[in-house]
Amino acid sequence: RMLSGYKPKNNVQDSYKILDLEEGCSLDDVRNSYHSLAKKYHPDSSSGVADSKAFIRVEEAYRVVLSDLAAKQKSEPGEEEEDQFKSKSLQHRHYLSFEGVGIGTPSQREKQYMQFRVDRATEQVLEYRQQRLEGRYAGSDLSRAKDVRQSKKVKITQAVERLVEDLIQESMAKGDFDNLSGKGKPLQKFSHSPHIDPMTHNLNRILIDNGYQPEWILLQKEIRETIERLRKSIVASRRKLGEPMTLSEQKQWGGICEQFAEDIRKLNKRVDNFNLVVPILSRQMVHFSTDKEIRRARKTYEAVLEKVSGSDTKENEGEEGKRFGWKSSLLKWLKL
C-alpha cells in the first residue's frame, strides 16, 4: 500500500468511531484497541466474527488515527518524535515459528533455534539438579556440615578427574592408544533411525545422563508402589483378625475398610494427575475400585488359609502314619 500510494478512505472521526475511541486518547489506547479488534476480525483467527472486510476497515482506521496523532504531536513541542507513531508492518507468519528465535532465512533460524534448545535444556538440567540439592539439604540443622562435605566431595572428584586426565595424556604420549580398534573413524553421535530428530535425540541423551526422569514416570512408579503397599496392608490386617470374626473384630474390620476406601480415593486423585501429564494415551490409568480391592484381599486371605490348612493336614497324616506304622508291618508279617 505504501509503494502503490494507497490512501485510506476513512476520515478522522469515522476512524475513531471504528476503533471505539474518542479524540484526544493516548497512543497506548489506540494500539490496545487495534490489537483487540485485529484479533477479533482477522481471517486467520478462530473467532466466530472473523471478517476480512472488517479487518481492512480497522487497519485503515488505525493508520488514519496514527497519522492524526503524529500530526498533533508534531505541532506540540517537547514531545517524542514522529517515528514513534509510524505503523509497524506485522510480522510474517513464518517468523512466528521457532518460538520467535533467530534471524535470517528459515534454515538459518532453524539452526539458531536448535542451539537455543540445547542451551535451554542445559540450563533446565542445571536448575533441576540445583533444586534437588537445595531440597535435600534445606530445613536441616546439619545443612552447613553437609554443604562442607559436599564441597569436599566436589574437590575430591575434581582432583580424581585431573589425575585421570593426566594418566590419559601420559598414556597417549607413550603410544598406548595407537592400536585401538576404530581409530580414525567417526563417532556414532546420533541414532541410526532416520525418523528421529538428531537434536531431540541429543537432548534426551543429555537429560538421561544427568539423571532426569519425566514427571509422569515418577508418578506411575509412585502409584504402583502405593497400591501394592495398600494391598499387602489390608491382607495383613485381615489375617490378624482371624476366622471367624467376633462382633468386635467385625467392627474393627469395618474401620479398616473405611480407611482403605479413603486411601483408594486419595490414590485415584494421583491417577487423575498422572493422566493429565502422561504424553501417551495408551499409558493412561483407570481408577482403582474399593470393592474390587477388598474382594481381592479376601480371596488372597482365603488362599493363604487353604495353604496353611493343607500343610497342617499333611503334618497330621504323617504323625498318624508314624503312630500306626508298626501295626501294619506286624499284620503283613503274620500274613507272610
Coordinates of C-alpha atoms in Angstrom, one line a residue:
R1 CA 0.0 0.0 0.0
M2 CA 2.9 2.4 0.8
L3 CA 4.5 1.6 -2.6
S4 CA 1.3 2.0 -4.6
G5 CA 0.4 5.3 -3.0
Y6 CA -2.8 3.8 -1.4
K7 CA -4.7 6.2 0.8
P8 CA -7.5 5.1 3.1
K9 CA -11.0 6.5 2.5
N10 CA -11.9 6.9 6.2
N11 CA -11.8 10.4 7.8
V12 CA -10.5 11.0 11.2
Q13 CA -13.8 11.0 13.1
D14 CA -15.0 7.8 11.5
S15 CA -11.7 6.2 12.2
Y16 CA -12.0 7.0 15.9
K17 CA -15.5 5.5 15.9
I18 CA -14.4 2.3 14.2
L19 CA -11.7 1.8 16.8
D20 CA -14.2 2.7 19.6
L21 CA -12.1 5.6 20.8
E22 CA -12.5 9.3 21.4
E23 CA -10.4 12.1 20.1
G24 CA -7.6 13.1 22.4
C25 CA -6.8 9.5 23.5
S26 CA -3.3 8.3 24.1
L27 CA -1.1 6.2 21.8
D28 CA -1.4 3.1 24.1
D29 CA -5.2 3.2 23.9
V30 CA -5.0 3.3 20.1
R31 CA -2.7 0.3 20.0
N32 CA -4.6 -1.7 22.5
S33 CA -7.9 -1.1 20.7
Y34 CA -6.3 -2.0 17.3
H35 CA -4.8 -5.2 18.7
S36 CA -8.1 -6.4 20.2
L37 CA -10.1 -5.6 17.0
A38 CA -7.4 -7.2 14.8
K39 CA -7.6 -10.5 16.9
K40 CA -11.4 -10.3 16.6
Y41 CA -11.8 -9.7 12.9
H42 CA -8.6 -11.3 11.4
P43 CA -9.4 -14.0 8.8
D44 CA -6.8 -16.4 10.3
S45 CA -8.2 -16.1 13.8
S46 CA -10.5 -18.7 15.4
S47 CA -13.1 -16.0 16.3
G48 CA -16.7 -16.6 15.1
V49 CA -17.0 -13.0 13.9
A50 CA -13.8 -13.1 11.7
D51 CA -14.3 -10.9 8.6
S52 CA -11.7 -9.7 6.1
K53 CA -13.6 -6.6 5.1
A54 CA -14.0 -5.5 8.8
F55 CA -10.3 -6.2 9.4
I56 CA -9.4 -4.0 6.4
R57 CA -11.6 -1.2 7.8
V58 CA -10.0 -1.5 11.2
E59 CA -6.5 -1.4 9.7
E60 CA -7.3 1.7 7.7
A61 CA -8.8 3.4 10.7
Y62 CA -5.7 2.6 12.7
R63 CA -3.4 4.2 10.1
V64 CA -5.6 7.3 9.9
V65 CA -5.6 7.7 13.7
L66 CA -1.9 7.2 13.9
S67 CA -1.4 9.9 11.2
D68 CA -3.7 12.3 13.2
L69 CA -1.8 11.7 16.4
A70 CA 1.5 12.2 14.6
A71 CA 0.3 15.5 13.2
K72 CA -0.8 16.7 16.6
Q73 CA 2.4 15.5 18.2
K74 CA 4.5 17.3 15.6
S75 CA 2.6 20.6 16.3
E76 CA 3.2 20.2 20.1
P77 CA 6.9 21.0 21.2
G78 CA 8.7 18.8 23.7
E79 CA 7.1 15.5 22.7
E80 CA 8.6 12.4 21.1
E81 CA 9.5 12.2 17.5
E82 CA 7.1 11.3 14.8
D83 CA 8.8 8.0 14.1
Q84 CA 7.1 6.5 17.2
F85 CA 3.7 6.9 15.6
K86 CA 4.6 5.2 12.3
S87 CA 2.8 2.0 11.8
K88 CA 5.0 -1.1 12.0
S89 CA 4.5 -3.9 9.5
L90 CA 3.1 -7.0 11.0
Q91 CA 5.4 -10.0 11.4
H92 CA 5.0 -12.5 8.6
R93 CA 3.5 -15.8 9.6
H94 CA 6.7 -17.9 9.1
Y95 CA 8.5 -15.7 11.5
L96 CA 6.2 -16.9 14.3
S97 CA 7.7 -20.4 14.1
F98 CA 10.7 -21.5 16.1
E99 CA 9.3 -19.6 19.1
G100 CA 10.4 -16.3 17.6
V101 CA 14.1 -17.2 17.9
G102 CA 16.7 -16.3 15.3
I103 CA 17.1 -14.0 12.4
G104 CA 17.8 -14.6 8.7
T105 CA 16.4 -17.3 6.4
P106 CA 14.3 -20.2 7.7
S107 CA 17.3 -22.6 7.5
Q108 CA 19.5 -20.2 9.5
R109 CA 16.8 -19.6 12.1
E110 CA 16.3 -23.4 12.4
K111 CA 20.0 -23.8 13.2
Q112 CA 19.8 -21.0 15.7
Y113 CA 16.7 -22.5 17.3
M114 CA 18.4 -25.9 17.7
Q115 CA 21.3 -24.2 19.5
F116 CA 18.8 -22.3 21.6
R117 CA 17.0 -25.6 22.6
V118 CA 20.4 -27.1 23.6
D119 CA 21.2 -24.1 25.8
R120 CA 17.8 -24.1 27.4
A121 CA 17.9 -27.9 28.1
T122 CA 21.3 -27.5 29.7
E123 CA 20.0 -24.7 31.9
Q124 CA 17.0 -26.7 32.9
V125 CA 19.2 -29.7 33.8
L126 CA 21.4 -27.5 36.0
E127 CA 18.3 -25.9 37.7
Y128 CA 16.8 -29.3 38.3
R129 CA 20.0 -30.6 39.9
Q130 CA 20.3 -27.4 42.0
Q131 CA 16.7 -27.7 43.2
R132 CA 17.3 -31.3 44.2
L133 CA 20.4 -30.3 46.2
E134 CA 18.6 -27.4 47.8
G135 CA 15.6 -29.6 48.7
R136 CA 17.8 -32.3 50.1
Y137 CA 19.7 -30.0 52.4
A138 CA 17.0 -27.4 53.2
G139 CA 15.4 -27.4 56.7
S140 CA 18.1 -29.4 58.4
D141 CA 20.3 -28.3 61.3
L142 CA 23.3 -30.1 59.7
S143 CA 22.9 -28.3 56.4
R144 CA 26.2 -26.4 56.8
A145 CA 28.1 -29.5 57.6
K146 CA 26.5 -31.3 54.6
D147 CA 27.5 -28.4 52.4
V148 CA 31.0 -28.6 53.6
R149 CA 31.1 -32.4 53.0
Q150 CA 29.6 -31.8 49.6
S151 CA 32.2 -29.2 48.7
K152 CA 34.9 -31.7 49.8
K153 CA 33.4 -34.4 47.6
V154 CA 33.4 -32.0 44.7
K155 CA 37.0 -31.1 45.3
I156 CA 38.0 -34.8 45.6
T157 CA 36.0 -35.6 42.4
Q158 CA 37.8 -32.8 40.6
A159 CA 41.2 -33.9 41.8
V160 CA 40.4 -37.5 40.7
E161 CA 39.3 -36.2 37.3
R162 CA 42.5 -34.2 36.9
L163 CA 44.6 -37.3 37.9
V164 CA 42.7 -39.5 35.4
E165 CA 43.2 -36.8 32.7
D166 CA 47.0 -36.7 33.4
L167 CA 47.2 -40.5 33.2
I168 CA 45.3 -40.5 29.9
Q169 CA 47.7 -37.8 28.5
E170 CA 50.7 -39.8 29.7
S171 CA 49.4 -43.0 28.0
M172 CA 48.7 -41.1 24.8
A173 CA 52.3 -39.8 24.9
K174 CA 53.6 -43.3 25.3
G175 CA 51.5 -44.5 22.3
D176 CA 49.3 -46.9 24.2
F177 CA 46.2 -45.8 22.2
D178 CA 47.7 -46.1 18.8
N179 CA 46.5 -49.7 18.1
L180 CA 42.9 -49.2 19.3
S181 CA 40.1 -50.5 17.1
G182 CA 38.1 -47.8 15.4
K183 CA 40.9 -45.3 15.3
G184 CA 40.3 -42.6 12.7
K185 CA 36.6 -43.5 12.3
P186 CA 33.8 -41.0 13.2
L187 CA 31.9 -41.4 16.4
Q188 CA 28.3 -42.6 16.3
K189 CA 26.7 -39.5 17.8
F190 CA 23.2 -39.9 16.5
S191 CA 20.6 -42.7 16.3
H192 CA 20.5 -44.8 13.1
S193 CA 16.8 -44.2 12.8
P194 CA 16.0 -41.6 10.1
H195 CA 12.7 -40.7 11.7
I196 CA 14.3 -39.3 14.9
D197 CA 15.4 -35.7 15.0
P198 CA 19.2 -35.7 15.9
M199 CA 18.8 -32.6 18.1
T200 CA 15.9 -34.2 20.0
H201 CA 18.0 -37.4 20.4
N202 CA 20.9 -35.5 21.8
L203 CA 18.7 -33.5 24.2
N204 CA 17.1 -36.7 25.5
R205 CA 20.6 -38.3 25.9
I206 CA 21.8 -35.3 27.9
L207 CA 18.8 -35.4 30.2
I208 CA 19.1 -39.1 30.8
D209 CA 22.8 -38.9 31.5
N210 CA 22.1 -36.3 34.2
G211 CA 19.5 -38.4 36.0
Y212 CA 16.4 -36.6 34.7
Q213 CA 13.1 -38.5 34.8
P214 CA 9.8 -37.1 33.5
E215 CA 7.1 -36.4 36.0
W216 CA 4.7 -39.0 34.6
I217 CA 7.2 -41.8 35.1
L218 CA 7.8 -40.8 38.7
L219 CA 4.0 -40.6 39.3
Q220 CA 3.5 -44.0 37.7
K221 CA 6.1 -45.6 39.9
E222 CA 4.6 -44.0 43.0
I223 CA 1.1 -45.2 42.2
R224 CA 2.2 -48.8 41.7
E225 CA 4.2 -48.8 44.9
T226 CA 1.3 -47.3 46.8
I227 CA -1.3 -49.8 45.6
E228 CA 1.0 -52.7 46.3
R229 CA 1.5 -51.4 49.8
L230 CA -2.2 -50.9 50.4
R231 CA -3.0 -54.5 49.2
K232 CA -0.4 -56.0 51.5
S233 CA -1.5 -54.0 54.5
I234 CA -5.2 -54.9 54.2
V235 CA -4.4 -58.6 53.8
A236 CA -2.1 -58.5 56.9
S237 CA -4.9 -56.7 58.8
R238 CA -7.4 -59.4 57.8
R239 CA -5.0 -62.2 58.9
K240 CA -4.6 -60.6 62.3
L241 CA -8.4 -60.7 63.0
G242 CA -8.7 -64.4 62.4
E243 CA -11.6 -66.6 61.3
P244 CA -14.4 -66.5 62.2
M245 CA -14.6 -62.9 63.4
T246 CA -16.4 -61.8 66.5
L247 CA -18.6 -58.7 66.7
S248 CA -15.7 -56.5 68.0
E249 CA -13.5 -57.9 65.2
Q250 CA -16.2 -57.2 62.6
K251 CA -16.4 -53.5 63.8
Q252 CA -12.6 -53.3 63.6
W253 CA -12.7 -54.8 60.1
G254 CA -15.3 -52.2 59.1
G255 CA -13.0 -49.4 60.3
I256 CA -10.1 -50.9 58.3
C257 CA -12.2 -51.0 55.2
E258 CA -13.2 -47.3 55.6
Q259 CA -9.6 -46.3 56.0
F260 CA -8.7 -48.4 52.9
A261 CA -11.5 -46.7 50.9
E262 CA -10.1 -43.2 51.9
D263 CA -6.6 -44.3 50.8
I264 CA -8.0 -45.5 47.5
R265 CA -9.8 -42.2 47.0
K266 CA -6.5 -40.3 47.5
L267 CA -4.7 -42.7 45.2
N268 CA -7.4 -42.0 42.5
K269 CA -6.6 -38.3 42.7
R270 CA -3.0 -39.2 41.9
V271 CA -4.2 -41.2 39.0
D272 CA -6.1 -38.2 37.7
N273 CA -2.9 -36.1 37.9
F274 CA -1.0 -38.8 36.1
N275 CA -3.5 -38.9 33.2
L276 CA -3.1 -35.2 32.8
V277 CA 0.7 -35.3 32.3
V278 CA 1.2 -38.6 30.6
P279 CA 2.2 -38.0 26.9
I280 CA 0.8 -41.3 25.5
L281 CA -2.9 -42.0 25.5
S282 CA -2.4 -45.8 25.8
R283 CA -0.4 -45.3 29.1
Q284 CA -3.3 -43.7 30.9
M285 CA -4.6 -45.5 34.0
V286 CA -8.1 -46.2 35.3
H287 CA -9.3 -45.6 38.8
F288 CA -9.0 -48.3 41.5
S289 CA -12.2 -49.7 42.8
T290 CA -12.5 -50.1 46.6
D291 CA -15.0 -53.1 46.4
K292 CA -12.8 -55.0 43.9
E293 CA -9.7 -54.4 46.0
I294 CA -11.5 -55.7 49.2
R295 CA -12.7 -58.8 47.3
R296 CA -9.2 -59.4 46.0
A297 CA -7.9 -59.1 49.6
R298 CA -10.5 -61.7 50.8
K299 CA -9.5 -64.1 48.0
T300 CA -5.9 -63.7 48.9
Y301 CA -6.7 -64.4 52.6
E302 CA -8.7 -67.5 51.7
A303 CA -5.9 -68.8 49.5
V304 CA -3.5 -68.3 52.4
L305 CA -5.9 -70.2 54.8
E306 CA -6.2 -73.1 52.3
K307 CA -2.4 -73.3 52.0
V308 CA -2.0 -73.3 55.8
S309 CA -4.7 -75.9 56.4
G310 CA -3.3 -78.1 53.6
S311 CA 0.1 -78.1 55.3
D312 CA -1.5 -78.9 58.7
T313 CA -3.4 -81.9 57.3
K314 CA -0.2 -83.3 55.7
E315 CA 1.6 -83.0 59.0
N316 CA -1.3 -84.8 60.9
E317 CA -1.3 -87.6 58.3
G318 CA 2.5 -88.0 58.7
E319 CA 2.1 -88.3 62.5
E320 CA -0.7 -90.8 62.3
G321 CA 1.4 -92.9 59.8
K322 CA 4.3 -93.0 62.2
R323 CA 2.0 -93.9 65.0
F324 CA 0.2 -96.9 63.3
G325 CA 3.0 -98.0 61.1
W326 CA 4.2 -100.8 63.4
K327 CA 0.7 -102.4 63.3
S328 CA 0.5 -102.6 59.6
S329 CA 4.0 -104.0 59.4
L330 CA 3.1 -106.7 62.0
L331 CA 0.0 -107.7 60.0
K332 CA 2.0 -108.1 56.8
W333 CA 4.5 -110.3 58.7
L334 CA 1.7 -112.5 60.0
K335 CA 0.2 -112.9 56.6
L336 CA 3.5 -113.9 55.2

